[in-house]
PDB file of C-alpha atoms in Angstrom:
ATOM      1  CA  UNK M   1     -14.127 -11.288 -14.670  1.00 81.00           C
ATOM      2  CA  UNK M   2     -14.305 -11.533 -10.598  1.00 85.00           C
ATOM      3  CA  UNK M   3     -11.908 -13.449 -10.391  1.00 90.00           C
ATOM      4  CA  UNK M   4      -9.632 -10.489 -12.056  1.00 93.00           C
ATOM      5  CA  UNK M   5     -11.071  -7.707  -9.737  1.00 92.00           C
ATOM      6  CA  UNK M   6      -9.573 -10.363  -6.737  1.00 93.00           C
ATOM      7  CA  UNK M   7      -6.955 -10.462  -8.629  1.00 95.00           C
ATOM      8  CA  UNK M   8      -5.908  -6.762  -8.648  1.00 94.00           C
ATOM      9  CA  UNK M   9      -7.142  -6.029  -5.158  1.00 95.00           C
ATOM     10  CA  UNK M  10      -4.563  -9.513  -4.253  1.00 95.00           C
ATOM     11  CA  UNK M  11      -2.455  -7.117  -6.278  1.00 95.00           C
ATOM     12  CA  UNK M  12      -2.213  -3.881  -4.931  1.00 94.00           C
ATOM     13  CA  UNK M  13      -2.218  -6.088  -1.514  1.00 94.00           C
ATOM     14  CA  UNK M  14       0.967  -7.780  -2.068  1.00 95.00           C
ATOM     15  CA  UNK M  15       2.964  -5.083  -3.047  1.00 95.00           C
ATOM     16  CA  UNK M  16       1.911  -2.728  -0.063  1.00 94.00           C
ATOM     17  CA  UNK M  17       3.224  -5.332   1.790  1.00 94.00           C
ATOM     18  CA  UNK M  18       6.667  -5.398  -1.221  1.00 95.00           C
ATOM     19  CA  UNK M  19       6.668  -2.018  -0.138  1.00 95.00           C
ATOM     20  CA  UNK M  20       6.710  -2.353   3.249  1.00 93.00           C
ATOM     21  CA  UNK M  21       9.672  -5.059   3.130  1.00 94.00           C
ATOM     22  CA  UNK M  22      11.561  -2.603   0.520  1.00 94.00           C
ATOM     23  CA  UNK M  23      11.570   0.327   3.371  1.00 93.00           C
ATOM     24  CA  UNK M  24      13.178  -2.152   6.214  1.00 93.00           C
ATOM     25  CA  UNK M  25      15.735  -2.428   4.241  1.00 93.00           C
ATOM     26  CA  UNK M  26      16.525   0.324   2.196  1.00 93.00           C
ATOM     27  CA  UNK M  27      14.451   3.219   3.661  1.00 92.00           C
ATOM     28  CA  UNK M  28      15.822   6.584   2.449  1.00 93.00           C
ATOM     29  CA  UNK M  29      16.494   4.869  -1.151  1.00 94.00           C
ATOM     30  CA  UNK M  30      12.411   3.559  -1.182  1.00 94.00           C
ATOM     31  CA  UNK M  31      11.400   7.067   0.329  1.00 94.00           C
ATOM     32  CA  UNK M  32      13.067   9.578  -1.677  1.00 94.00           C
ATOM     33  CA  UNK M  33      12.081   6.691  -4.986  1.00 93.00           C
ATOM     34  CA  UNK M  34       7.633   7.315  -3.697  1.00 93.00           C
ATOM     35  CA  UNK M  35       9.312  11.737  -3.168  1.00 93.00           C
ATOM     36  CA  UNK M  36      10.352  11.794  -7.139  1.00 93.00           C
ATOM     37  CA  UNK M  37       7.569   9.536  -8.783  1.00 90.00           C
ATOM     38  CA  UNK M  38       4.617  11.833  -6.671  1.00 93.00           C
ATOM     39  CA  UNK M  39       4.194  15.375  -8.023  1.00 93.00           C
ATOM     40  CA  UNK M  40       4.291  17.832  -5.086  1.00 91.00           C
ATOM     41  CA  UNK M  41       1.238  20.384  -5.621  1.00 91.00           C
ATOM     42  CA  UNK M  42      -0.334  18.529  -9.177  1.00 92.00           C
ATOM     43  CA  UNK M  43      -2.068  20.833 -10.475  1.00 92.00           C
ATOM     44  CA  UNK M  44      -4.149  19.137 -13.846  1.00 94.00           C
ATOM     45  CA  UNK M  45      -5.909  15.621 -14.610  1.00 96.00           C
ATOM     46  CA  UNK M  46      -2.722  13.969 -14.907  1.00 95.00           C
ATOM     47  CA  UNK M  47      -0.711  14.758 -11.948  1.00 94.00           C
ATOM     48  CA  UNK M  48      -3.623  13.597  -9.952  1.00 95.00           C
ATOM     49  CA  UNK M  49      -3.727  11.044 -11.954  1.00 95.00           C
ATOM     50  CA  UNK M  50      -0.109   9.710 -11.021  1.00 94.00           C
ATOM     51  CA  UNK M  51      -0.855  10.713  -7.949  1.00 94.00           C
ATOM     52  CA  UNK M  52      -3.400   8.571  -7.349  1.00 95.00           C
ATOM     53  CA  UNK M  53      -3.056   5.131  -8.562  1.00 94.00           C
ATOM     54  CA  UNK M  54       0.722   5.762  -6.577  1.00 94.00           C
ATOM     55  CA  UNK M  55      -0.654   5.186  -3.362  1.00 93.00           C
ATOM     56  CA  UNK M  56      -2.562   2.871  -3.703  1.00 93.00           C
ATOM     57  CA  UNK M  57      -0.160   1.036  -4.677  1.00 92.00           C
ATOM     58  CA  UNK M  58       2.380   2.138  -2.350  1.00 93.00           C
ATOM     59  CA  UNK M  59       0.638   4.664  -0.451  1.00 91.00           C
ATOM     60  CA  UNK M  60       0.351   2.432   2.959  1.00 93.00           C
ATOM     61  CA  UNK M  61       3.886   1.372   3.576  1.00 94.00           C
ATOM     62  CA  UNK M  62       4.944   5.565   2.156  1.00 94.00           C
ATOM     63  CA  UNK M  63       2.508   6.620   5.539  1.00 94.00           C
ATOM     64  CA  UNK M  64       4.739   4.352   7.740  1.00 94.00           C
ATOM     65  CA  UNK M  65       8.124   5.469   6.288  1.00 94.00           C
ATOM     66  CA  UNK M  66       6.600   9.073   7.253  1.00 94.00           C
ATOM     67  CA  UNK M  67       5.827   8.079  10.664  1.00 94.00           C
ATOM     68  CA  UNK M  68       8.709   6.397  11.615  1.00 94.00           C
ATOM     69  CA  UNK M  69      10.961   9.003  10.112  1.00 92.00           C
ATOM     70  CA  UNK M  70      12.069  11.140  12.800  1.00 92.00           C
ATOM     71  CA  UNK M  71      13.110   7.817  15.003  1.00 90.00           C
ATOM     72  CA  UNK M  72      16.600   6.220  15.152  1.00 91.00           C
ATOM     73  CA  UNK M  73      17.649   4.132  12.044  1.00 88.00           C
ATOM     74  CA  UNK M  74      18.547   0.803  14.171  1.00 90.00           C
ATOM     75  CA  UNK M  75      14.331   1.456  15.828  1.00 94.00           C
ATOM     76  CA  UNK M  76      13.418   2.402  11.900  1.00 93.00           C
ATOM     77  CA  UNK M  77      13.277  -1.357  10.973  1.00 93.00           C
ATOM     78  CA  UNK M  78      11.579  -2.573  13.689  1.00 94.00           C
ATOM     79  CA  UNK M  79       8.331  -0.444  14.109  1.00 95.00           C
ATOM     80  CA  UNK M  80       8.165  -0.925  10.028  1.00 95.00           C
ATOM     81  CA  UNK M  81       7.967  -4.492  11.710  1.00 94.00           C
ATOM     82  CA  UNK M  82       5.143  -3.705  13.492  1.00 95.00           C
ATOM     83  CA  UNK M  83       3.710  -1.261  11.109  1.00 95.00           C
ATOM     84  CA  UNK M  84       3.652  -4.839   8.256  1.00 95.00           C
ATOM     85  CA  UNK M  85       2.769  -7.435  10.980  1.00 96.00           C
ATOM     86  CA  UNK M  86      -0.520  -4.331  11.409  1.00 96.00           C
ATOM     87  CA  UNK M  87      -1.402  -4.495   7.693  1.00 96.00           C
ATOM     88  CA  UNK M  88      -0.566  -8.513   6.826  1.00 96.00           C
ATOM     89  CA  UNK M  89      -3.366  -9.271   9.409  1.00 97.00           C
ATOM     90  CA  UNK M  90      -5.978  -5.779   8.131  1.00 96.00           C
ATOM     91  CA  UNK M  91      -5.019  -6.594   4.329  1.00 96.00           C
ATOM     92  CA  UNK M  92      -6.655 -10.601   5.004  1.00 96.00           C
ATOM     93  CA  UNK M  93      -9.217  -9.255   6.513  1.00 97.00           C
ATOM     94  CA  UNK M  94      -9.403  -6.970   3.921  1.00 96.00           C
ATOM     95  CA  UNK M  95      -9.381  -9.007   1.457  1.00 96.00           C
ATOM     96  CA  UNK M  96     -11.557 -12.270   3.069  1.00 97.00           C
ATOM     97  CA  UNK M  97     -14.493  -9.002   3.466  1.00 97.00           C
ATOM     98  CA  UNK M  98     -14.238  -7.923   0.273  1.00 95.00           C
ATOM     99  CA  UNK M  99     -13.985 -11.862  -1.087  1.00 95.00           C
ATOM    100  CA  UNK M 100     -16.974 -12.657   0.132  1.00 95.00           C
ATOM    101  CA  UNK M 101     -18.659  -9.601  -1.049  1.00 94.00           C
ATOM    102  CA  UNK M 102     -17.835 -10.873  -4.605  1.00 92.00           C
ATOM    103  CA  UNK M 103     -19.086 -14.578  -3.855  1.00 92.00           C
ATOM    104  CA  UNK M 104     -21.952 -13.447  -2.632  1.00 92.00           C
ATOM    105  CA  UNK M 105     -22.604 -11.102  -5.893  1.00 90.00           C
ATOM    106  CA  UNK M 106     -21.366 -13.673  -7.863  1.00 88.00           C
ATOM    107  CA  UNK M 107     -23.917 -16.182  -7.186  1.00 90.00           C
ATOM    108  CA  UNK M 108     -27.203 -13.906  -6.155  1.00 88.00           C
ATOM    109  CA  UNK M 109     -26.649 -11.285  -9.540  1.00 83.00           C
ATOM    110  CA  UNK M 110     -23.835 -12.335 -11.825  1.00 70.00           C
ATOM    111  CA  UNK M 111     -26.456 -15.524 -12.583  1.00 58.00           C
TER     112      UNK M 111
END
């Protein structure tokens, strides 16, 4: 069970990084795709769940895309590359921290 949590966490972190790469290459297409895949004003539980899952998988990269939206076209990939570099560092730190908690739980709680 703990291994599935690790795999799921790694999958979510990797999908964010992959979305960053696709934003660097195809900025406008990927921004439009994210906006088409979410509901602007969710009114029921289905729409809220779709928005939550989409933000969980692609939300950090979309947020970074919104931050560089008003920049020149040649400066966007550079700034997104910087955000990607910071994201990779923070994602590795977060994964290591959560993994250490999972290892502790695996060794001491789930005997």
